[in-house]
mmCIF file of C-alpha atoms and ligand atoms in Angstrom:
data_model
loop_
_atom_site.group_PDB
_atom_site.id
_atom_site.type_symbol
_atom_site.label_atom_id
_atom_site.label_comp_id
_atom_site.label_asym_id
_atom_site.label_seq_id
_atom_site.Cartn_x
_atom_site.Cartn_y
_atom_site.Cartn_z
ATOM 1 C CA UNK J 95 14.827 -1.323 -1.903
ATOM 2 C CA UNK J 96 13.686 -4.020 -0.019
ATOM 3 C CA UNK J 97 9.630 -4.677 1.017
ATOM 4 C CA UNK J 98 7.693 -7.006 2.797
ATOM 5 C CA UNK J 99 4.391 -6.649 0.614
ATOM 6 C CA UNK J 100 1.427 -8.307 3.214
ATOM 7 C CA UNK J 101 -2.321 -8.774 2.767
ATOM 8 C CA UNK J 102 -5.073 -10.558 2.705
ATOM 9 C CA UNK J 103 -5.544 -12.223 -1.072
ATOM 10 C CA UNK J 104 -6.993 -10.428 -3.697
ATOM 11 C CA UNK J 105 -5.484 -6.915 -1.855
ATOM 12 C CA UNK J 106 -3.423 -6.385 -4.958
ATOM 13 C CA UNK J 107 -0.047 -7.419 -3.248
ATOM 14 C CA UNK J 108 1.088 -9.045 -6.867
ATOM 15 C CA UNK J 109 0.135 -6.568 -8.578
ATOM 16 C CA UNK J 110 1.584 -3.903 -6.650
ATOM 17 C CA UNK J 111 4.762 -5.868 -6.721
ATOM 18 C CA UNK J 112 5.248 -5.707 -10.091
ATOM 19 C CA UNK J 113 4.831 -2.184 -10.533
ATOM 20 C CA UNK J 114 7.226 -1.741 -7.761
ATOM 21 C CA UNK J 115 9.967 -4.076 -8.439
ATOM 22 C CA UNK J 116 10.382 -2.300 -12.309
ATOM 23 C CA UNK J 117 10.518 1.285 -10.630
ATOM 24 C CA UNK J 118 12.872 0.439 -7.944
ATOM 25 C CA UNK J 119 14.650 -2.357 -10.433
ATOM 26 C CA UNK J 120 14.614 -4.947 -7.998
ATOM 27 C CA UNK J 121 12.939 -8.587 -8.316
ATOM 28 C CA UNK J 122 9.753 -10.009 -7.230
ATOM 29 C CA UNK J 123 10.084 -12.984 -4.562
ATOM 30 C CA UNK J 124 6.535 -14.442 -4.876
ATOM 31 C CA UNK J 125 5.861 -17.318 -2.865
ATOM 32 C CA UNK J 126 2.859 -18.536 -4.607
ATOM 33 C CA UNK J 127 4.260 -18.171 -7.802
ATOM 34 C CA UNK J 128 6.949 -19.958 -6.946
ATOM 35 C CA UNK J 129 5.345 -22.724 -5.144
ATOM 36 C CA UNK J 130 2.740 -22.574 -8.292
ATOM 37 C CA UNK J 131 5.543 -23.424 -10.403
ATOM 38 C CA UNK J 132 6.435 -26.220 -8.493
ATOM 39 C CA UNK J 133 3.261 -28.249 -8.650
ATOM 40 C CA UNK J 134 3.234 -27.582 -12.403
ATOM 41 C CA UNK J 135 6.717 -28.828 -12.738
ATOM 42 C CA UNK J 136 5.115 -32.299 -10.701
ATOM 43 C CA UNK J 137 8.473 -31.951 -8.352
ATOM 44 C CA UNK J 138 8.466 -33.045 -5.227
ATOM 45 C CA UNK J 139 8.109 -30.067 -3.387
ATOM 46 C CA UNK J 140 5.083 -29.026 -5.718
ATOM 47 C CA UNK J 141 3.673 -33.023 -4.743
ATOM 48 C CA UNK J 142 3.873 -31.878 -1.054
ATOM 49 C CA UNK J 143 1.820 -28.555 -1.619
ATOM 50 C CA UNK J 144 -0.632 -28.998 -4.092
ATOM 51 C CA UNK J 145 -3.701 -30.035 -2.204
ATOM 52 C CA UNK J 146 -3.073 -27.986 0.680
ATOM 53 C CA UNK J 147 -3.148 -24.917 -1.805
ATOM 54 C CA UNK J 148 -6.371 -26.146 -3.659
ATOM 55 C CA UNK J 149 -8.102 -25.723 -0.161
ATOM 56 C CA UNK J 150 -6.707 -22.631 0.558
ATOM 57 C CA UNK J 151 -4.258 -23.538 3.324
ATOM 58 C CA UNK J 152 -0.694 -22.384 4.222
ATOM 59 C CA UNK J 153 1.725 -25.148 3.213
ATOM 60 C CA UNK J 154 4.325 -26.200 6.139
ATOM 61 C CA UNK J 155 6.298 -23.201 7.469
ATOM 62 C CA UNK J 156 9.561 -25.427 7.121
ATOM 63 C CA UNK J 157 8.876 -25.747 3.748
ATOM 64 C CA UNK J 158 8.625 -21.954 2.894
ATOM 65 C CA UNK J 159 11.005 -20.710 5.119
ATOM 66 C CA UNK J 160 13.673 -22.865 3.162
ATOM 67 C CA UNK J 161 12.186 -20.850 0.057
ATOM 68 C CA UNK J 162 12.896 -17.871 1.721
ATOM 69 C CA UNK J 163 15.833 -17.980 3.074
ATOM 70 C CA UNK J 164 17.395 -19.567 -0.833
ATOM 71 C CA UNK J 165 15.890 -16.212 -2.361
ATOM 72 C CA UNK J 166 16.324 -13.369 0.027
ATOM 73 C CA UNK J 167 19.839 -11.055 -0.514
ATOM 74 C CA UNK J 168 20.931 -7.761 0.118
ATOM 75 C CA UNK J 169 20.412 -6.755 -3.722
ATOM 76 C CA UNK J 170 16.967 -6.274 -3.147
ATOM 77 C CA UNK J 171 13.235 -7.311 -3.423
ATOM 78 C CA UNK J 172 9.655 -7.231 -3.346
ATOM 79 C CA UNK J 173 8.690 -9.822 -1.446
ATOM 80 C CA UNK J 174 4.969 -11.108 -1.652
ATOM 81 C CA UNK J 175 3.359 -13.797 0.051
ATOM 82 C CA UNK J 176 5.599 -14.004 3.274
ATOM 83 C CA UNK J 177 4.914 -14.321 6.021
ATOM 84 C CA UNK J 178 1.725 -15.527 6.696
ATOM 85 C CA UNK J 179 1.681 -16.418 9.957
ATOM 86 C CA UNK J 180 3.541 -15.377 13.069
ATOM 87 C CA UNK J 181 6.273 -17.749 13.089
ATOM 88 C CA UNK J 182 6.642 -16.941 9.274
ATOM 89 C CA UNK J 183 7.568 -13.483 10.428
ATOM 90 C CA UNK J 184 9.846 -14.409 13.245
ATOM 91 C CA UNK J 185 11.928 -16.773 10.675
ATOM 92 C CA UNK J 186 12.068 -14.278 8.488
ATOM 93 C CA UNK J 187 12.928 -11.839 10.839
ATOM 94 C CA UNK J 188 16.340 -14.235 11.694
ATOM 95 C CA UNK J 189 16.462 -14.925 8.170
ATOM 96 C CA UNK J 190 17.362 -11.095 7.887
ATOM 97 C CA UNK J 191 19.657 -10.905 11.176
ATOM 98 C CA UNK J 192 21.824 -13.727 9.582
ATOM 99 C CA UNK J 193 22.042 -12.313 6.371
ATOM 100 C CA UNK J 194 22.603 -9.025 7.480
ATOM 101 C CA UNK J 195 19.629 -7.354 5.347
ATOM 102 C CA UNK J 196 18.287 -4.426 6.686
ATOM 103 C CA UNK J 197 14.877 -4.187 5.184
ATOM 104 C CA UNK J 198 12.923 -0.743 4.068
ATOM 105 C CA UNK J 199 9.269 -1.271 4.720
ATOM 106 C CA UNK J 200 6.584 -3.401 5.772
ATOM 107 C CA UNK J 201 3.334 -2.466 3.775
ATOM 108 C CA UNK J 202 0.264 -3.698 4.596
ATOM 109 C CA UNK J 203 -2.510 -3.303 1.659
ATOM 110 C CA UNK J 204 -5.869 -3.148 3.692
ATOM 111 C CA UNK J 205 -8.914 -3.765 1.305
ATOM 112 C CA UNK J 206 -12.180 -4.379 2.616
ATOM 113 C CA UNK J 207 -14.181 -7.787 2.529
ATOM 114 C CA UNK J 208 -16.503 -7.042 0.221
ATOM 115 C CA UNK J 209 -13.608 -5.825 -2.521
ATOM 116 C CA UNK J 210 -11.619 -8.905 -1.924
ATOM 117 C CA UNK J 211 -14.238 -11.318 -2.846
ATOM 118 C CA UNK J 212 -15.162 -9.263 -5.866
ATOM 119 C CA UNK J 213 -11.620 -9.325 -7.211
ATOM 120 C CA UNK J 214 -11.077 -12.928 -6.300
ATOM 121 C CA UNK J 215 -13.801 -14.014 -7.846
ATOM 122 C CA UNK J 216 -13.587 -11.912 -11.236
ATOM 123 C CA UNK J 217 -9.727 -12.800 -11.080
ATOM 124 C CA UNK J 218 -7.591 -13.986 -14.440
ATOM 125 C CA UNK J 219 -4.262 -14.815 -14.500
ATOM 126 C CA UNK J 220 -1.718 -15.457 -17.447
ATOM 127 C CA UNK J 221 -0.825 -19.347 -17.491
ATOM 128 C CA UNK J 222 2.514 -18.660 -18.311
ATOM 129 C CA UNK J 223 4.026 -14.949 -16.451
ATOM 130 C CA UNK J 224 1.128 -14.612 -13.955
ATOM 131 C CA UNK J 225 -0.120 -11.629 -14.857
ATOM 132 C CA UNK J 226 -2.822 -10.776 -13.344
ATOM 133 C CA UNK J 227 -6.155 -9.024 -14.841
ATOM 134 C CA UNK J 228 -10.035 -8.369 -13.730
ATOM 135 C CA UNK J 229 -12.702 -9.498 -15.888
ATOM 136 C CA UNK J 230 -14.710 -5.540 -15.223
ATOM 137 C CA UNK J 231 -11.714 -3.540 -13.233
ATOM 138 C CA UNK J 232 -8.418 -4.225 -15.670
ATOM 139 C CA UNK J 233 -9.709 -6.548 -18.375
ATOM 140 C CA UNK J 234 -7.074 -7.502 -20.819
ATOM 141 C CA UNK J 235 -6.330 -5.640 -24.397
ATOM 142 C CA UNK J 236 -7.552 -8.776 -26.118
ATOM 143 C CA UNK J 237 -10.085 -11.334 -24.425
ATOM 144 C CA UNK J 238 -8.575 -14.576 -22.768
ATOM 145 C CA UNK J 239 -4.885 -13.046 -23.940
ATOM 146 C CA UNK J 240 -2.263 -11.575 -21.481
ATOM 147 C CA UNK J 241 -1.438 -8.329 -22.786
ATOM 148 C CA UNK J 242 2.239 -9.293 -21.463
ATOM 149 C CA UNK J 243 3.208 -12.417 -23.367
ATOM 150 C CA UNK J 244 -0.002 -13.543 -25.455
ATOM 151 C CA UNK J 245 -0.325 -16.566 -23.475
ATOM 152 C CA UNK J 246 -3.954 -17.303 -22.183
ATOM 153 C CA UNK J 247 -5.473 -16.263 -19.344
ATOM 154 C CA UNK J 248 -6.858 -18.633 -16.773
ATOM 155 C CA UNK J 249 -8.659 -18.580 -13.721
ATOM 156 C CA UNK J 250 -6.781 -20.118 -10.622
ATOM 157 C CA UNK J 251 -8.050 -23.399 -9.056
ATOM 158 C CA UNK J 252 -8.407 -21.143 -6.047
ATOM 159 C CA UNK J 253 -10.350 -18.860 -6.887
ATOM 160 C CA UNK J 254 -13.257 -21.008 -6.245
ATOM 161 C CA UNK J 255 -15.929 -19.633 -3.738
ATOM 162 C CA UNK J 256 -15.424 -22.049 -1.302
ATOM 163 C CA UNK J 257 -11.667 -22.014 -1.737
ATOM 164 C CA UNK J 258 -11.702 -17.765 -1.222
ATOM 165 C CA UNK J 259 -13.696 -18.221 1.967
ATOM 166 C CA UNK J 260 -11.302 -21.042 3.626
ATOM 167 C CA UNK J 261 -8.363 -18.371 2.390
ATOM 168 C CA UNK J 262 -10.065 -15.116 3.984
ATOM 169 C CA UNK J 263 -10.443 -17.412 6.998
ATOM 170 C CA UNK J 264 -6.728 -18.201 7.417
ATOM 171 C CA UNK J 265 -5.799 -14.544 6.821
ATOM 172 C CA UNK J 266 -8.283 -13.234 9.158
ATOM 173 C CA UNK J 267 -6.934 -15.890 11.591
ATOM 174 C CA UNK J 268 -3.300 -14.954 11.271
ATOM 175 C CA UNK J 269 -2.840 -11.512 9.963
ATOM 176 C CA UNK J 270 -3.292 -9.492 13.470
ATOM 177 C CA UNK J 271 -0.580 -11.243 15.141
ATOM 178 C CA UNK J 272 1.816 -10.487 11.931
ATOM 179 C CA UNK J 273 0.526 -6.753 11.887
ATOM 180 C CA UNK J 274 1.472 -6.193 15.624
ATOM 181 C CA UNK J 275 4.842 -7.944 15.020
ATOM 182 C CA UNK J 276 5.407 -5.310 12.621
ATOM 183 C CA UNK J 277 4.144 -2.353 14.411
ATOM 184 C CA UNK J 278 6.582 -3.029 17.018
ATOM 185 C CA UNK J 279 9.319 -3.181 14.538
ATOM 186 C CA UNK J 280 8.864 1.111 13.485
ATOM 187 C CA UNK J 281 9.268 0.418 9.248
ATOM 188 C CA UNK J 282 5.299 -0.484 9.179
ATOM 189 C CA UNK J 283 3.166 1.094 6.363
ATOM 190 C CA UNK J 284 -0.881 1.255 5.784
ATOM 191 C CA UNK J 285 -1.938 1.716 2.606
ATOM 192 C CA UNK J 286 -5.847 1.742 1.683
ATOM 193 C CA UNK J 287 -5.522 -0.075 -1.255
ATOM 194 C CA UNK J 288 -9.557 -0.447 -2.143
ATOM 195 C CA UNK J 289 -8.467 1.955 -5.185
ATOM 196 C CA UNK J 290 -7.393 0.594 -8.516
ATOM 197 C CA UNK J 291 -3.943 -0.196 -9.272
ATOM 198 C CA UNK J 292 -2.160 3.261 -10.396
ATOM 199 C CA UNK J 293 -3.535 4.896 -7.707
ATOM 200 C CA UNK J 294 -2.868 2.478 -4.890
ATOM 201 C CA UNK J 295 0.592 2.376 -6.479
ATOM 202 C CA UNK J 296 1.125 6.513 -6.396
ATOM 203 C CA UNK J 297 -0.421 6.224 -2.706
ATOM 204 C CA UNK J 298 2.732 4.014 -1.848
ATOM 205 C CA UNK J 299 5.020 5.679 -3.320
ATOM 206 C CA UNK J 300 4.205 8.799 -1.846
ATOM 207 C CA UNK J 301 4.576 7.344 2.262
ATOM 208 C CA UNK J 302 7.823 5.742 0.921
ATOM 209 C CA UNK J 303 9.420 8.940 -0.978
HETATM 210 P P1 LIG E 168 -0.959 -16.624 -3.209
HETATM 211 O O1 LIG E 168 -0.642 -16.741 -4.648
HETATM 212 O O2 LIG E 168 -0.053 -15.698 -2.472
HETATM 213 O O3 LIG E 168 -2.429 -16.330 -2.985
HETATM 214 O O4 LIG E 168 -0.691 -18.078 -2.564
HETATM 215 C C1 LIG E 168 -1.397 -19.211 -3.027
HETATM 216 C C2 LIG E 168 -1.283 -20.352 -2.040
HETATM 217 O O5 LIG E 168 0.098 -20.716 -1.849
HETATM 218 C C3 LIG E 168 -1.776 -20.064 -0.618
HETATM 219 O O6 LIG E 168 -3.185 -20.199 -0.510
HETATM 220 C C4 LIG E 168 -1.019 -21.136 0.160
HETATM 221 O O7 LIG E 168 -1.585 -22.423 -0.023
HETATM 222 C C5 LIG E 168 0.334 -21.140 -0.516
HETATM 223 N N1 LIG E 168 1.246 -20.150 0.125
HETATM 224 C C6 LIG E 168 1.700 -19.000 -0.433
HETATM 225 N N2 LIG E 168 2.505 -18.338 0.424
HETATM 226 C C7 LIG E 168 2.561 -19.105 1.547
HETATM 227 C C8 LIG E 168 3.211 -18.973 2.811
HETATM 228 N N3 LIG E 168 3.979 -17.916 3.112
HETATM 229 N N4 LIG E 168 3.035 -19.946 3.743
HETATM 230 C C9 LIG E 168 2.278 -21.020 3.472
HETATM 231 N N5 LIG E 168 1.612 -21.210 2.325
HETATM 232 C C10 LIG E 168 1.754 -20.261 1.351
#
């Protein structure tokens, strides 16, 4: 199976990747996980990004792209976090021709504004697998622990309320030229995903089985 998971932050897309990469057995390709771990390992590439992701702004398309194109294969994926931007998509698009993948769906997870700021804002995250939990909606087992791997759980330097409302600004800015880009490609999914997890899950599942 392979998906392009899209939507605006906080609309659940790593979340819902993680439930669907362990029932379809494939891996996760998250881009800001990956480009999370990069500023944490102080490499170069995570030098280049860092500030640009404290204030909520896409980090160069070059740079991603080359992400992208290292981790994509025909074995499958959930991929969350790309593209974000129109010339994301048509990269990724060649990025497929040239590889010769064939991918299954393109799901878009449309939450309301209102939802997306309350989720944001109540986010926590496990420093060390990235879980991610809800302070009210799907608060850990044990406070401050990741019910995962026991590491703590943190709330990302993003997940400020300035830094949510430059992010829902660049999504709103970019996301209707993506969403007509797929449209026109026929594999495009809507999914209301307002719900909580299990539900928004068994909603995809059902359009894609
Ligand atoms: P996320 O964890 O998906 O919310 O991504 C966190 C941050 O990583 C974003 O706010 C961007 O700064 C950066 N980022 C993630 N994916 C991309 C992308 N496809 N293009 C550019 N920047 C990205």
């Amino acid at each position: 199976m392979k998906i392009v998971l899209f939507g605006a932050p906080g609309s659940g897309k790593g979340t819902q990747a993680v439930v669907l990469s362990a029932h379809y057995n494939v891996r996760t390709i998250s881009l800001g996980d990956i480009l999370r771990q990069e500023v944490k390992s102080g490499s170069s590439v995570g030098q280049q990004v860092k500030s640009y992701m404290e204030r909520g702004l896409l980090v160069s398309d070059e740079l991603v792209s080359r992400v992208i194109e290292e981790n994509v294969d025909n074995e499958g994926f959930i991929l969350d976090g790309y593209p974000r931007n129109l010339a994301q998509a048509k990269v990724l698009d060649s990025i497929f021709k040239k590889k010769k993948i064939e991918y299954d769906a393109f799901i878009y997870l449309e939450v309301d504004e209102k939802t997306l700021i309350n989720r944001l804002s109540k986010r926590l995250v496990c420093k060390k697998c990235g879980a991610n939990y809800h302070i009210e909606n799907m608060p850990p087992k044990s406070t401050g622990i990741c019910d995962l791997c026991g590491d703590e759980l943190i709330q990302r330097k993003d997940d400020t309320p300035e830094v949510i409302r430059k992010r829902l600004e660049v999504f709103v800015g970019q996301s209707q030229a993506i969403l007509d880009f797929y449209k026109s490609q026929g594999k495009f999914i809507e999914v209301n995903a307002s719900a909580e997890k299990d539900e928004v899950f068994a909603r995809i599942l059902k359009i894609l089985t």
